[in-house]
mmCIF file of C-alpha atoms in Angstrom:
data_model
loop_
_atom_site.group_PDB
_atom_site.id
_atom_site.type_symbol
_atom_site.label_atom_id
_atom_site.label_comp_id
_atom_site.label_asym_id
_atom_site.label_seq_id
_atom_site.Cartn_x
_atom_site.Cartn_y
_atom_site.Cartn_z
ATOM 1 C CA MET A 1 0.265 0.197 0.082
ATOM 2 C CA SER A 2 1.382 3.382 -1.415
ATOM 3 C CA ARG A 3 1.919 6.033 1.799
ATOM 4 C CA GLU A 4 0.678 9.385 0.893
ATOM 5 C CA ASN A 5 1.762 11.471 -1.907
ATOM 6 C CA PHE A 6 2.105 14.709 -0.143
ATOM 7 C CA TRP A 7 2.594 16.729 -2.929
ATOM 8 C CA THR A 8 -1.235 16.741 -4.315
ATOM 9 C CA SER A 9 -2.216 18.366 -0.332
ATOM 10 C CA LEU A 10 0.276 21.125 -0.468
ATOM 11 C CA PRO A 11 -1.264 24.813 -1.134
ATOM 12 C CA ARG A 12 -0.694 26.697 -4.159
ATOM 13 C CA PRO A 13 1.317 27.563 -5.041
ATOM 14 C CA PHE A 14 4.285 26.181 -2.232
ATOM 15 C CA VAL A 15 7.773 27.108 -1.779
ATOM 16 C CA ALA A 16 10.511 24.690 -1.371
ATOM 17 C CA LEU A 17 14.242 25.112 -0.274
ATOM 18 C CA ALA A 18 16.005 23.465 -2.982
ATOM 19 C CA PRO A 19 18.769 20.569 -2.325
ATOM 20 C CA MET A 20 22.037 22.438 -2.365
ATOM 21 C CA GLU A 21 25.735 20.666 -1.304
ATOM 22 C CA ASP A 22 27.180 21.253 1.292
ATOM 23 C CA VAL A 23 24.445 23.295 2.226
ATOM 24 C CA THR A 24 21.131 21.997 3.420
ATOM 25 C CA ASP A 25 22.228 18.936 6.133
ATOM 26 C CA THR A 26 20.140 18.771 9.136
ATOM 27 C CA VAL A 27 21.574 22.081 10.909
ATOM 28 C CA PHE A 28 21.201 24.355 8.213
ATOM 29 C CA ARG A 29 17.413 23.185 7.604
ATOM 30 C CA GLU A 30 16.739 24.102 11.425
ATOM 31 C CA VAL A 31 18.465 27.576 10.979
ATOM 32 C CA ILE A 32 16.634 28.291 8.247
ATOM 33 C CA MET A 33 12.881 26.548 9.346
ATOM 34 C CA ASN A 34 13.106 28.356 12.797
ATOM 35 C CA ILE A 35 13.182 31.959 11.513
ATOM 36 C CA SER A 36 10.533 31.081 8.334
ATOM 37 C CA ALA A 37 7.331 32.544 9.155
ATOM 38 C CA PRO A 38 4.272 29.802 9.778
ATOM 39 C CA GLY A 39 3.286 28.737 6.368
ATOM 40 C CA ALA A 40 5.880 30.391 4.342
ATOM 41 C CA LEU A 41 7.974 27.509 3.869
ATOM 42 C CA HIS A 42 6.342 23.699 3.150
ATOM 43 C CA VAL A 43 9.335 21.565 1.905
ATOM 44 C CA VAL A 44 12.558 21.234 2.054
ATOM 45 C CA PHE A 45 15.552 18.417 1.119
ATOM 46 C CA SER A 46 18.429 16.752 2.063
ATOM 47 C CA GLU A 47 22.154 17.117 0.538
ATOM 48 C CA PHE A 48 22.355 15.247 -2.579
ATOM 49 C CA THR A 49 23.238 11.845 -1.216
ATOM 50 C CA SER A 50 25.304 8.779 -3.183
ATOM 51 C CA THR A 51 23.353 5.835 -4.110
ATOM 52 C CA ASP A 52 26.397 3.701 -4.572
ATOM 53 C CA GLY A 53 27.537 5.316 -1.168
ATOM 54 C CA LEU A 54 24.278 3.856 0.352
ATOM 55 C CA CYS A 55 24.636 0.800 -1.055
ATOM 56 C CA HIS A 56 28.896 0.325 -0.347
ATOM 57 C CA GLU A 57 29.686 -1.430 3.081
ATOM 58 C CA LYS A 58 32.624 0.492 4.112
ATOM 59 C CA GLY A 59 31.011 3.932 2.775
ATOM 60 C CA ARG A 60 27.791 3.969 3.921
ATOM 61 C CA GLU A 61 28.587 5.069 7.528
ATOM 62 C CA LYS A 62 29.934 8.305 6.213
ATOM 63 C CA VAL A 63 27.342 8.525 3.337
ATOM 64 C CA ILE A 64 24.125 7.857 5.444
ATOM 65 C CA GLU A 65 25.352 11.057 7.530
ATOM 66 C CA ARG A 66 24.030 13.336 4.699
ATOM 67 C CA LEU A 67 20.323 11.798 5.960
ATOM 68 C CA LEU A 68 20.649 12.807 9.277
ATOM 69 C CA VAL A 69 18.078 14.396 10.900
ATOM 70 C CA ASN A 70 18.628 16.307 14.302
ATOM 71 C CA PRO A 71 15.432 15.585 17.237
ATOM 72 C CA SER A 72 15.291 19.127 16.934
ATOM 73 C CA GLU A 73 14.758 19.678 13.470
ATOM 74 C CA ARG A 74 12.209 16.663 13.581
ATOM 75 C CA LYS A 75 10.488 18.771 16.148
ATOM 76 C CA LEU A 76 10.231 21.994 13.864
ATOM 77 C CA LEU A 77 8.995 19.620 10.713
ATOM 78 C CA LYS A 78 6.060 18.634 13.203
ATOM 79 C CA GLN A 79 5.183 22.144 14.338
ATOM 80 C CA LYS A 80 5.511 24.087 11.404
ATOM 81 C CA GLY A 81 4.097 21.016 8.694
ATOM 82 C CA ILE A 82 6.916 21.358 6.715
ATOM 83 C CA ARG A 83 7.787 18.005 4.436
ATOM 84 C CA LEU A 84 11.370 16.688 4.133
ATOM 85 C CA VAL A 85 12.845 14.873 1.256
ATOM 86 C CA ALA A 86 15.509 12.997 1.058
ATOM 87 C CA GLN A 87 17.470 13.225 -2.477
ATOM 88 C CA ILE A 88 19.842 10.577 -3.889
ATOM 89 C CA TRP A 89 22.088 10.177 -7.326
ATOM 90 C CA GLY A 90 23.943 7.912 -9.264
ATOM 91 C CA THR A 91 23.530 5.762 -12.288
ATOM 92 C CA ASP A 92 23.018 2.311 -11.318
ATOM 93 C CA PRO A 93 19.230 1.560 -11.139
ATOM 94 C CA GLU A 94 19.685 -1.852 -8.872
ATOM 95 C CA ALA A 95 21.787 0.920 -6.155
ATOM 96 C CA PHE A 96 18.491 3.073 -6.636
ATOM 97 C CA TYR A 97 16.160 0.209 -6.065
ATOM 98 C CA ARG A 98 18.806 -0.881 -3.054
ATOM 99 C CA SER A 99 18.727 2.960 -1.872
ATOM 100 C CA ALA A 100 15.110 3.551 -1.816
ATOM 101 C CA ARG A 101 14.288 0.480 0.374
ATOM 102 C CA MET A 102 16.796 1.439 2.898
ATOM 103 C CA ILE A 103 15.646 4.856 2.942
ATOM 104 C CA THR A 104 11.812 3.480 3.562
ATOM 105 C CA ARG A 105 12.115 0.891 5.797
ATOM 106 C CA ASN A 106 14.902 2.639 7.803
ATOM 107 C CA MET A 107 14.069 6.750 7.886
ATOM 108 C CA ASP A 108 11.517 8.970 8.136
ATOM 109 C CA PHE A 109 11.223 10.785 5.097
ATOM 110 C CA ASP A 110 8.064 11.794 3.291
ATOM 111 C CA GLY A 111 9.769 11.805 -0.162
ATOM 112 C CA LEU A 112 12.605 10.492 -2.286
ATOM 113 C CA ASP A 113 13.856 12.869 -4.760
ATOM 114 C CA ILE A 114 16.305 11.915 -8.178
ATOM 115 C CA ASN A 115 19.224 14.351 -8.699
ATOM 116 C CA MET A 116 18.790 14.623 -12.737
ATOM 117 C CA GLY A 117 20.244 18.258 -13.088
ATOM 118 C CA CYS A 118 23.550 18.636 -10.537
ATOM 119 C CA PRO A 119 25.901 20.571 -13.537
ATOM 120 C CA VAL A 120 29.043 20.187 -11.587
ATOM 121 C CA LYS A 121 31.192 18.357 -14.196
ATOM 122 C CA LYS A 122 33.210 15.817 -12.212
ATOM 123 C CA ILE A 123 29.350 14.540 -11.282
ATOM 124 C CA VAL A 124 28.443 14.950 -14.999
ATOM 125 C CA LYS A 125 31.446 12.740 -15.980
ATOM 126 C CA GLN A 126 30.383 9.853 -14.009
ATOM 127 C CA GLY A 127 27.178 10.076 -16.127
ATOM 128 C CA ALA A 128 25.154 10.998 -13.151
ATOM 129 C CA CYS A 129 22.859 14.094 -12.481
ATOM 130 C CA ALA A 130 22.644 16.399 -15.750
ATOM 131 C CA ALA A 131 24.495 13.536 -17.762
ATOM 132 C CA LEU A 132 21.293 11.457 -17.389
ATOM 133 C CA ILE A 133 19.636 13.644 -19.863
ATOM 134 C CA LYS A 134 21.733 12.387 -22.252
ATOM 135 C CA GLN A 135 20.643 8.866 -21.456
ATOM 136 C CA PRO A 136 16.717 9.095 -21.154
ATOM 137 C CA VAL A 137 16.602 5.290 -21.412
ATOM 138 C CA LEU A 138 18.626 4.908 -18.134
ATOM 139 C CA ALA A 139 16.802 7.497 -16.631
ATOM 140 C CA ARG A 140 13.791 5.882 -16.879
ATOM 141 C CA GLU A 141 15.315 2.725 -15.567
ATOM 142 C CA ILE A 142 16.233 4.814 -12.482
ATOM 143 C CA ILE A 143 12.842 6.169 -11.833
ATOM 144 C CA GLN A 144 11.684 2.584 -12.023
ATOM 145 C CA ALA A 145 13.835 1.524 -9.911
ATOM 146 C CA THR A 146 13.096 3.748 -7.422
ATOM 147 C CA LEU A 147 9.842 3.686 -7.477
ATOM 148 C CA GLU A 148 9.826 -0.367 -7.480
ATOM 149 C CA GLY A 149 11.834 0.206 -4.227
ATOM 150 C CA THR A 150 9.762 2.833 -1.980
ATOM 151 C CA ASP A 151 6.021 2.992 -1.316
ATOM 152 C CA LEU A 152 7.135 6.854 -1.252
ATOM 153 C CA PRO A 153 6.666 9.924 -3.421
ATOM 154 C CA VAL A 154 8.759 9.891 -5.968
ATOM 155 C CA SER A 155 10.421 13.176 -7.693
ATOM 156 C CA VAL A 156 12.959 14.356 -10.077
ATOM 157 C CA LYS A 157 14.855 17.537 -9.805
ATOM 158 C CA THR A 158 16.385 18.504 -13.501
ATOM 159 C CA ARG A 159 17.007 21.142 -15.931
ATOM 160 C CA ILE A 160 15.925 21.770 -19.662
ATOM 161 C CA GLY A 161 18.526 20.421 -21.552
ATOM 162 C CA PHE A 162 22.166 19.418 -21.494
ATOM 163 C CA ASP A 163 23.724 21.755 -23.862
ATOM 164 C CA ARG A 164 21.007 22.778 -25.547
ATOM 165 C CA ILE A 165 17.266 23.287 -24.985
ATOM 166 C CA GLN A 166 15.897 19.969 -24.723
ATOM 167 C CA THR A 167 12.150 20.902 -22.705
ATOM 168 C CA GLU A 168 10.589 18.710 -25.235
ATOM 169 C CA GLU A 169 12.046 15.828 -25.607
ATOM 170 C CA TRP A 170 13.201 15.292 -21.957
ATOM 171 C CA MET A 171 10.422 16.904 -20.215
ATOM 172 C CA ALA A 172 8.295 14.255 -21.845
ATOM 173 C CA ASN A 173 10.504 11.000 -21.232
ATOM 174 C CA LEU A 174 10.090 11.895 -17.295
ATOM 175 C CA LEU A 175 6.495 12.848 -17.426
ATOM 176 C CA GLU A 176 5.567 9.417 -18.833
ATOM 177 C CA THR A 177 6.861 7.426 -16.292
ATOM 178 C CA GLY A 178 5.360 7.262 -12.666
ATOM 179 C CA ILE A 179 7.071 10.150 -10.657
ATOM 180 C CA SER A 180 4.887 12.440 -8.275
ATOM 181 C CA ALA A 181 6.640 15.723 -8.675
ATOM 182 C CA LEU A 182 9.251 17.436 -10.852
ATOM 183 C CA SER A 183 11.588 20.535 -10.567
ATOM 184 C CA VAL A 184 12.376 22.449 -13.727
ATOM 185 C CA HIS A 185 15.537 24.424 -13.244
ATOM 186 C CA GLY A 186 15.131 27.120 -16.296
ATOM 187 C CA ARG A 187 19.135 26.692 -17.319
ATOM 188 C CA ILE A 188 21.379 24.110 -19.263
ATOM 189 C CA GLN A 189 23.771 22.087 -17.817
ATOM 190 C CA LYS A 190 26.556 24.069 -19.859
ATOM 191 C CA ALA A 191 25.361 27.294 -18.681
ATOM 192 C CA ASP A 192 25.241 25.357 -14.863
ATOM 193 C CA SER A 193 24.888 29.197 -12.686
ATOM 194 C CA GLU A 194 25.058 31.481 -15.415
ATOM 195 C CA GLY A 195 23.089 33.392 -17.792
ATOM 196 C CA PRO A 196 19.170 33.952 -17.869
ATOM 197 C CA VAL A 197 16.807 31.624 -16.502
ATOM 198 C CA HIS A 198 14.352 30.561 -19.052
ATOM 199 C CA TRP A 199 11.444 30.333 -17.198
ATOM 200 C CA GLU A 200 9.246 30.455 -20.825
ATOM 201 C CA GLU A 201 10.857 26.896 -20.877
ATOM 202 C CA ILE A 202 9.294 26.024 -17.557
ATOM 203 C CA ALA A 203 5.989 27.180 -19.048
ATOM 204 C CA ARG A 204 6.103 24.923 -22.007
ATOM 205 C CA ALA A 205 6.859 22.064 -19.667
ATOM 206 C CA VAL A 206 4.275 22.507 -17.519
ATOM 207 C CA ARG A 207 2.280 22.780 -20.936
ATOM 208 C CA MET A 208 3.189 19.291 -21.442
ATOM 209 C CA LYS A 209 2.530 18.071 -17.940
ATOM 210 C CA ASN A 210 -0.801 19.405 -18.763
ATOM 211 C CA GLU A 211 -1.339 17.455 -21.399
ATOM 212 C CA ILE A 212 0.757 13.995 -21.039
ATOM 213 C CA ASN A 213 0.158 13.260 -17.379
ATOM 214 C CA PRO A 214 -1.669 16.193 -15.254
ATOM 215 C CA ARG A 215 -1.022 14.757 -12.079
ATOM 216 C CA VAL A 216 2.572 15.573 -11.719
ATOM 217 C CA VAL A 217 2.873 18.480 -9.525
ATOM 218 C CA MET A 218 5.165 21.316 -10.792
ATOM 219 C CA MET A 219 7.882 23.670 -9.826
ATOM 220 C CA GLY A 220 10.123 25.958 -11.238
ATOM 221 C CA ASN A 221 13.627 26.757 -9.906
ATOM 222 C CA GLY A 222 15.941 29.197 -10.719
ATOM 223 C CA ASP A 223 17.058 32.823 -9.031
ATOM 224 C CA VAL A 224 14.107 33.522 -7.268
ATOM 225 C CA MET A 225 15.103 36.088 -4.581
ATOM 226 C CA ASN A 226 12.267 36.668 -2.759
ATOM 227 C CA LEU A 227 8.683 35.399 -1.780
ATOM 228 C CA GLU A 228 6.595 37.850 -3.959
ATOM 229 C CA GLU A 229 8.842 36.941 -6.821
ATOM 230 C CA ALA A 230 8.107 33.025 -6.209
ATOM 231 C CA HIS A 231 4.261 33.461 -6.594
ATOM 232 C CA GLU A 232 4.658 35.940 -9.919
ATOM 233 C CA ARG A 233 6.705 33.373 -11.571
ATOM 234 C CA SER A 234 4.614 30.549 -10.090
ATOM 235 C CA GLU A 235 1.371 32.336 -11.902
ATOM 236 C CA GLU A 236 2.872 33.334 -15.397
ATOM 237 C CA THR A 237 4.244 29.745 -15.557
ATOM 238 C CA GLY A 238 1.237 27.722 -14.289
ATOM 239 C CA THR A 239 3.758 26.166 -12.155
ATOM 240 C CA ASP A 240 2.436 24.289 -8.697
ATOM 241 C CA GLY A 241 5.125 25.732 -6.733
ATOM 242 C CA ILE A 242 8.090 27.179 -6.757
ATOM 243 C CA MET A 243 12.308 26.275 -5.273
ATOM 244 C CA ILE A 244 14.256 28.469 -3.730
ATOM 245 C CA GLY A 245 17.829 28.072 -3.748
ATOM 246 C CA ARG A 246 20.406 30.396 -3.842
ATOM 247 C CA GLY A 247 18.286 33.089 -2.888
ATOM 248 C CA VAL A 248 18.728 31.914 0.572
ATOM 249 C CA PHE A 249 21.990 32.968 0.248
ATOM 250 C CA HIS A 250 21.318 36.758 -0.607
ATOM 251 C CA ASN A 251 18.772 36.565 2.355
ATOM 252 C CA PRO A 252 18.150 33.646 4.874
ATOM 253 C CA TRP A 253 15.168 35.267 6.286
ATOM 254 C CA ILE A 254 13.907 34.756 2.677
ATOM 255 C CA PHE A 255 10.655 32.618 3.661
ATOM 256 C CA ASN A 256 8.644 35.761 4.988
ATOM 257 C CA PRO A 257 6.120 37.725 3.496
ATOM 258 C CA VAL A 258 7.170 40.682 4.828
ATOM 259 C CA GLN A 259 10.568 41.678 5.202
ATOM 260 C CA LYS A 260 12.445 43.998 7.179
ATOM 261 C CA GLU A 261 16.206 45.485 7.448
ATOM 262 C CA ARG A 262 18.222 43.274 9.678
ATOM 263 C CA THR A 263 20.519 44.280 12.383
ATOM 264 C CA PRO A 264 23.901 43.176 12.781
ATOM 265 C CA GLY A 265 22.889 41.718 16.306
ATOM 266 C CA GLU A 266 20.126 39.515 14.579
ATOM 267 C CA ARG A 267 22.903 38.427 11.814
ATOM 268 C CA THR A 268 25.119 37.744 14.255
ATOM 269 C CA ASP A 269 23.022 35.964 16.850
ATOM 270 C CA LEU A 270 21.661 33.711 13.525
ATOM 271 C CA LEU A 271 25.691 33.159 12.790
ATOM 272 C CA LEU A 272 26.174 31.905 16.233
ATOM 273 C CA GLN A 273 23.065 29.904 16.341
ATOM 274 C CA HIS A 274 24.450 27.924 13.397
ATOM 275 C CA THR A 275 27.425 27.571 14.405
ATOM 276 C CA ARG A 276 26.591 25.722 17.554
ATOM 277 C CA LEU A 277 24.158 23.573 16.195
ATOM 278 C CA PHE A 278 27.251 22.388 13.551
ATOM 279 C CA SER A 279 29.805 22.404 16.195
ATOM 280 C CA ASP A 280 27.189 20.377 18.540
ATOM 281 C CA THR A 281 25.811 18.102 15.738
ATOM 282 C CA TRP A 282 29.150 17.039 13.545
ATOM 283 C CA GLN A 283 31.605 17.399 16.119
ATOM 284 C CA ASP A 284 34.856 16.341 14.057
ATOM 285 C CA ARG A 285 32.930 14.570 11.949
ATOM 286 C CA LYS A 286 32.727 17.454 9.386
ATOM 287 C CA ASN A 287 35.582 19.828 8.639
ATOM 288 C CA PHE A 288 34.720 22.974 10.605
ATOM 289 C CA ASP A 289 35.693 25.100 7.262
ATOM 290 C CA ILE A 290 32.528 24.057 5.535
ATOM 291 C CA LEU A 291 30.910 26.148 8.172
ATOM 292 C CA LYS A 292 32.573 29.436 6.956
ATOM 293 C CA ARG A 293 30.486 29.402 3.514
ATOM 294 C CA PHE A 294 28.099 30.867 5.311
ATOM 295 C CA PHE A 295 29.733 33.615 7.091
ATOM 296 C CA LYS A 296 29.172 35.970 4.218
ATOM 297 C CA ILE A 297 25.475 35.089 4.275
ATOM 298 C CA TYR A 298 24.983 36.761 8.314
ATOM 299 C CA VAL A 299 27.984 39.111 8.094
ATOM 300 C CA ASN A 300 26.959 41.925 5.224
ATOM 301 C CA GLY A 301 25.270 44.984 4.861
ATOM 302 C CA PHE A 302 26.258 46.520 7.854
ATOM 303 C CA TYR A 303 29.227 48.433 8.964
ATOM 304 C CA GLY A 304 32.416 46.588 9.982
ATOM 305 C CA ALA A 305 31.137 43.392 8.266
ATOM 306 C CA ALA A 306 34.038 42.752 5.778
ATOM 307 C CA ARG A 307 36.384 43.166 8.509
ATOM 308 C CA LEU A 308 34.574 41.066 10.630
ATOM 309 C CA ARG A 309 34.162 38.243 8.087
ATOM 310 C CA ALA A 310 37.895 38.401 7.715
ATOM 311 C CA MET A 311 38.333 37.348 11.348
ATOM 312 C CA LEU A 312 36.152 35.015 11.088
ATOM 313 C CA MET A 313 37.818 33.094 8.191
ATOM 314 C CA GLU A 314 40.548 32.324 10.195
ATOM 315 C CA ALA A 315 38.393 30.487 13.150
ATOM 316 C CA ARG A 316 39.154 27.030 13.990
ATOM 317 C CA TYR A 317 36.129 26.098 15.732
ATOM 318 C CA ALA A 318 32.786 26.895 17.577
ATOM 319 C CA GLU A 319 34.329 28.584 20.786
ATOM 320 C CA GLU A 320 36.485 31.257 18.634
ATOM 321 C CA VAL A 321 33.780 32.434 16.677
ATOM 322 C CA GLU A 322 31.875 32.835 19.460
ATOM 323 C CA LYS A 323 34.805 34.797 21.094
ATOM 324 C CA ILE A 324 35.661 36.905 17.866
ATOM 325 C CA ILE A 325 31.950 38.404 17.835
ATOM 326 C CA SER A 326 31.434 38.939 21.509
ATOM 327 C CA ASP A 327 35.189 41.100 21.437
ATOM 328 C CA MET A 328 33.328 43.223 18.602
ATOM 329 C CA LEU A 329 29.930 43.639 20.495
ATOM 330 C CA ARG A 330 31.901 44.410 23.382
ATOM 331 C CA LYS A 331 34.102 47.110 21.898
ATOM 332 C CA GLU A 332 30.674 48.604 20.121
ATOM 333 C CA GLY A 333 29.013 48.576 23.334
#
């Protein structure tokens, strides 16, 4: 018996936080959900997780940490009614089947998402993620294997083409499978994150969905910077929802309908929350330098931010971050 397909019960338009490597772990998801307005964020994703790694006896222990959900995050998910989806990637249908079974049986996720859009060259060279756009038969086999391994709703995150726009043939290939949802980034693999987002191609994908498989829930993705723009893009393209990724780097409070200028104190408080939670969660299992990419997110837009950031970049552990910030506040006070 299949579990609930939560995608069909989400409000329209809904908003999702996109899966991002070394970003959307349990710590960052909790930080963002904590400061999001009730009802403004509906779906969050794990970091992308290798199916080969999950199936490898020796590598599994490290890889599976990408799917960690802290008890405090679990509590927030329930309080705010936000759904959590595990994203997986690879090239071997059998590994997708086994990974889907493992996640479904042993973890508490609301859905599974297959990455067919990551443009990073070292991943594409393996024939995975966006490279699957060039291998439509294998892509369908992967989807089918995943569906056979789970009773959770299965979604796909992809792009409008590989080295050229291929919306018609590629979307048709995906929409003819049994997926529950499809998120479309409006660039080709070759463009990575540069150049214009082709929202007209996302609208084309929606029209195709309406003809081929109206039950599939559609999301658009690409450089959306606030909730107002998310709703506008959804309305103009006909998507059911919008996925926001890098927009959260410009404004961690993006999932709030009413925006206001954040004080330096609010920004450094959020940085400290993130740092403490990162340290408590990962201890020495994750390189502390991963955290440093977030310093620019929190420490910007106020006098002295650049100098403070430079000092923080020299920190090696959470206690140093706390001391640097407390020293700064004491001097200013």
